[in-house]
Coordinates of C-alpha atoms in Angstrom, one line a residue:
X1 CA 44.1 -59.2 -6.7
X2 CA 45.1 -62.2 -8.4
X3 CA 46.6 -65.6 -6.2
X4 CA 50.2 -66.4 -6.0
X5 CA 48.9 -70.0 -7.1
X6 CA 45.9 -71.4 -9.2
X7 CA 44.7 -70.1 -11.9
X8 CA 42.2 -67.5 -11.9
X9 CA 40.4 -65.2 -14.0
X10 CA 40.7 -61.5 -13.2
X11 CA 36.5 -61.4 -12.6
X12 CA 37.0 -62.9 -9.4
X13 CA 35.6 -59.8 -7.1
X14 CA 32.1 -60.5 -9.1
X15 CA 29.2 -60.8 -7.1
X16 CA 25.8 -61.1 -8.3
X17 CA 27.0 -62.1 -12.2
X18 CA 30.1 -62.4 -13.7
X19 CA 29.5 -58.8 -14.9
X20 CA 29.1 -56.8 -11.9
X21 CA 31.6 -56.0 -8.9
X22 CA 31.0 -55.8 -5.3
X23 CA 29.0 -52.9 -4.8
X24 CA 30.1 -50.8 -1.6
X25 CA 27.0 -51.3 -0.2
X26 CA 27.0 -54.1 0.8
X27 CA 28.4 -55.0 4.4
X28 CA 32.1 -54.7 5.2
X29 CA 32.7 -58.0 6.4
X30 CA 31.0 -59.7 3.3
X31 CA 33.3 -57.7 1.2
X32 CA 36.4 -58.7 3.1
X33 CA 35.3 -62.2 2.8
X34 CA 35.5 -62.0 -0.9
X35 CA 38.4 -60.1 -1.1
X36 CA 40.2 -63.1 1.2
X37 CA 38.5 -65.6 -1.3
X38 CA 40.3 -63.1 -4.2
X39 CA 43.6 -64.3 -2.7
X40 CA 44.1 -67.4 -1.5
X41 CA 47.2 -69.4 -2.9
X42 CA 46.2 -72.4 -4.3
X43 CA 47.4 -75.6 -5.9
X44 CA 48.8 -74.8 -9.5
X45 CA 46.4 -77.8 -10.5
X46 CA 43.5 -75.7 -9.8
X47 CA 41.4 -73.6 -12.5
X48 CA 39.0 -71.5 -10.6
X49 CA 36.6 -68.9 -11.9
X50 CA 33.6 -67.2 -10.6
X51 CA 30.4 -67.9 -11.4
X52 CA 26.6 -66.5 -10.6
X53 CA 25.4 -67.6 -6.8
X54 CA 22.4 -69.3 -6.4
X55 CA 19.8 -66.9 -5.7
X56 CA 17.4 -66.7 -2.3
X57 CA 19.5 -68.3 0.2
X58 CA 20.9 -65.7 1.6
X59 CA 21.0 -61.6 1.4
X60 CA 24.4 -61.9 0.0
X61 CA 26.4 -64.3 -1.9
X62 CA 29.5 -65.0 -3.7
X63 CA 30.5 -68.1 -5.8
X64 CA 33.2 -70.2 -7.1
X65 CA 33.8 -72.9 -9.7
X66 CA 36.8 -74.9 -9.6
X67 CA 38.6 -77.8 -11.7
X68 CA 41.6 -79.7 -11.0
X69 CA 43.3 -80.1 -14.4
X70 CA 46.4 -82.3 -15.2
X71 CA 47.6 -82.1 -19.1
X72 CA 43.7 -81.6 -21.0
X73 CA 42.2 -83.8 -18.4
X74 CA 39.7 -82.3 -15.9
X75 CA 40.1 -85.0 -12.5
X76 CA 37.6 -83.4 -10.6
X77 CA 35.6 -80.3 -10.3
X78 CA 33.2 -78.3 -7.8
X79 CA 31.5 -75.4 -6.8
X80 CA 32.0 -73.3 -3.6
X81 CA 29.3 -70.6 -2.3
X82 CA 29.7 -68.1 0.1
X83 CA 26.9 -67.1 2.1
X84 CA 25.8 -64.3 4.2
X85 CA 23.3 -62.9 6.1
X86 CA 24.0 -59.9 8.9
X87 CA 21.0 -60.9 10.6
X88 CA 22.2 -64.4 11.7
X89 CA 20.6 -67.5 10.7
X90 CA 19.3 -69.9 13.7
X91 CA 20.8 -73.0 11.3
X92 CA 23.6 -71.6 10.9
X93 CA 24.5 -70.3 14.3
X94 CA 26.6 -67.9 12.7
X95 CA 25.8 -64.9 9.8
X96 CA 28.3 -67.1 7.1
X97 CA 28.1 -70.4 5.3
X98 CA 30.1 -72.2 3.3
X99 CA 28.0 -74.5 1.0
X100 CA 30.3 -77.2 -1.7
X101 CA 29.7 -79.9 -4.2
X102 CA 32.4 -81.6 -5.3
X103 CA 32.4 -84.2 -8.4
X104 CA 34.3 -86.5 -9.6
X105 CA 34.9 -90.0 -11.7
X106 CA 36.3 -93.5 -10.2
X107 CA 36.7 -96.9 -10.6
X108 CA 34.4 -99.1 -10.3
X109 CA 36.3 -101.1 -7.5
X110 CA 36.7 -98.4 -5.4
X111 CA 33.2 -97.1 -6.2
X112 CA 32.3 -100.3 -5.0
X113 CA 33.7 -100.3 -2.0
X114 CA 31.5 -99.8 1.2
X115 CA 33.5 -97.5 3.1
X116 CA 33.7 -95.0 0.5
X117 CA 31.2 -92.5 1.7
X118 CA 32.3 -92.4 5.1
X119 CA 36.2 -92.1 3.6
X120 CA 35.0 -89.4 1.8
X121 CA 33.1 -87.4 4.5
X122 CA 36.2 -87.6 6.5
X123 CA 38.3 -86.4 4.1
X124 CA 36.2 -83.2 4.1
X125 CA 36.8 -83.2 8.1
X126 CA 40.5 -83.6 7.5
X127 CA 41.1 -81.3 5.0
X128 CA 39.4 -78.3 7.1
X129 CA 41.5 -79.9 10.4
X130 CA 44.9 -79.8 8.6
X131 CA 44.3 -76.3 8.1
X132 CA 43.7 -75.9 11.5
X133 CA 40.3 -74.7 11.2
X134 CA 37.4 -74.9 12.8
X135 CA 33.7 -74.8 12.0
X136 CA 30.1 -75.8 13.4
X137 CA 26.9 -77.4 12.1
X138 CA 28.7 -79.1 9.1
X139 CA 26.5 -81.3 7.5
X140 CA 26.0 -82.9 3.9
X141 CA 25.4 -85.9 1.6
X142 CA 27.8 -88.3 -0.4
X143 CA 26.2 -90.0 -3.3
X144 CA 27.5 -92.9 -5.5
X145 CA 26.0 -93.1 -8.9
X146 CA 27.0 -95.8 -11.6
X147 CA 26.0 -95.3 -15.6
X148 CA 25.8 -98.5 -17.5
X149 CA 25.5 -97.6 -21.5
X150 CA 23.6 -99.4 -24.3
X151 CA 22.1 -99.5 -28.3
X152 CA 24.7 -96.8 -29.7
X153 CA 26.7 -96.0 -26.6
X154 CA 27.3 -99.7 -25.8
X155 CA 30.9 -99.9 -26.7
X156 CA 31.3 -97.3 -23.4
X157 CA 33.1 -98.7 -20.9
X158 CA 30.5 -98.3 -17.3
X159 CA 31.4 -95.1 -15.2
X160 CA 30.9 -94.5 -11.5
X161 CA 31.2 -90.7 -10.1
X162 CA 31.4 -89.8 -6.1
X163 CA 29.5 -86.5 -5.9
X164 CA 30.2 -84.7 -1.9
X165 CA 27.8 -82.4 -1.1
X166 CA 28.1 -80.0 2.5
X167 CA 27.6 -77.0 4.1
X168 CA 29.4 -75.4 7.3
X169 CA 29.8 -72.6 9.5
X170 CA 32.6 -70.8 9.3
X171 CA 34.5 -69.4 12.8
X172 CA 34.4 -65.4 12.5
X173 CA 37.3 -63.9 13.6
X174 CA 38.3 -60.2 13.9
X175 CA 35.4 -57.8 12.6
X176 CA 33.4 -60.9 12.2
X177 CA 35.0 -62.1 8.9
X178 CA 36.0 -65.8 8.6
X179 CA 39.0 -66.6 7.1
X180 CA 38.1 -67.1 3.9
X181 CA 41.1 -68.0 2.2
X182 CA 42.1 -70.9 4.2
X183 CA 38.4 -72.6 3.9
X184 CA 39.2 -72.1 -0.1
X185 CA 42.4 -73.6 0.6
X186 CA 40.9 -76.8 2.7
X187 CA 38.0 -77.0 0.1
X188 CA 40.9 -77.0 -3.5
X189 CA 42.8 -79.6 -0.4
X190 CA 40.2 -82.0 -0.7
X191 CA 38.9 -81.7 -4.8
X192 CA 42.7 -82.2 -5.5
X193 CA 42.2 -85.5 -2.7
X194 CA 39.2 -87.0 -5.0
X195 CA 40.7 -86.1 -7.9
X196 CA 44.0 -88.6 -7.0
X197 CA 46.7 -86.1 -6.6
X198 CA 49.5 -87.0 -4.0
X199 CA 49.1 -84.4 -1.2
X200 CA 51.1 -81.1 -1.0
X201 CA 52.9 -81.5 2.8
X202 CA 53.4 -77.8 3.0
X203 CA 50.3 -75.9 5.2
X204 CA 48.8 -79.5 6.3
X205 CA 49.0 -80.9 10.0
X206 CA 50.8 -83.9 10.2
X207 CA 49.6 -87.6 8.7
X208 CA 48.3 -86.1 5.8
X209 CA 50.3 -87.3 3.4
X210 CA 49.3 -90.5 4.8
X211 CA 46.2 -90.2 3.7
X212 CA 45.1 -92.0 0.6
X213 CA 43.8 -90.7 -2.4
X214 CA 41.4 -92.2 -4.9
X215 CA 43.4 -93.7 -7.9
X216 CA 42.5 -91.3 -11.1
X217 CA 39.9 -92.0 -13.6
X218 CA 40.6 -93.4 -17.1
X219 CA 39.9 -90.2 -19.6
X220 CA 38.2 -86.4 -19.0
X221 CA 34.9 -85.9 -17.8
X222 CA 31.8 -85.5 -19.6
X223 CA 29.5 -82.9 -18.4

């Protein structure tokens, strides 16, 4: 099943590796929550592949890397992780979680400026409210790191990269699967938001296109 939007590579129903499927045995609603992830229509500014889940934190676990791309420049990028555990986990409060990281380059100004984590926090918030969703025990970090360069790297101009880290709960719904497709949505919402694209008013509550985005960075990122 590939999505309407984004681009997507047709592995996407891997699990464990980016060789093996979803095997049958695991549990249904896991397996719906992948399939959900499988379709969601997304910006056509996002790349998004799958790529091995961390191992250990949960029973079951799917995974996601995504860029947002413009021409051959990558603005932003991230990695999304479904988790799953039929058991329940008292932290969670729930047998999902969502876990994230999202990365990405800015200006020094606005790296400097000290609102930014908060901003960027609530962005997160926002972009799972437009969607109408909601979720409980959300928690997470937001990092500011600046590189200075020197000797044979000195002519580099100084770079500054926001780096959001969180987890949440997802709401289960009917047969105890979240929707999926619409976190996925809410998550590519907000890396498109640090990356510095204008927002897309279709599928967002209202004042979001109000909201203001980072300004872009000056070349690709370096890994």
């Amino acid at each position: 099943m590939a999505a309407a939007q984004g681009q997507r590579s047709d592995g996407a129903g891997e699990m464990q590796s980016t060789e093996g499927k979803v095997a049958e045995s695991t549990p249904l609603p896991f397996r719906a929550a992948v399939e959900a992830l499988r379709g969601a229509r997304l910006r056509p500014e996002i790349e998004i592949d799958p790529t091995p889940p961390p191992k250990r934190l949960a029973p079951h676990a799917y995974a996601l890397e995504a860029a947002v791309v413009e021409g051959d420049e990558d603005l932003a990028d991230g990695r999304l992780v479904l988790l799953h555990d039929p058991s329940g986990h008292d932290a969670w409060q729930g047998t999902f979680r969502l876990v994230t990281l999202v990365r990405a380059e800015l200006e020094p100004e606005m790296a400097a400026d000290p609102l930014l984590p908060e901003v960027c926090w609530t962005w997160l918030t926002g972009a799972l409210q437009a969607r109408g969703l909601t979720c409980g025990e959300p928690s997470g970090t937001v990092t500011r790191a600046a590189s200075h360069y020197f000797g044979g790297l000195s002519e580099r101009q100084p770079a500054s990269q926001i780096e959001i880290r969180a987890s949440w709960t997802p709401r289960e719904g009917l047969g105890g699967v979240p929707d999926t497709a619409a976190h996925l949505a809410a998550w590519c919402d907000l890396l498109c938001q640090v990356a510095g694209l204008p927002p897309v008013g279709q599928g967002h509550g209202e004042g979001s296109a109000s909201v203001v985005s980072l300004p872009q960075r000056r070349g690709p990122q370096t890994s």
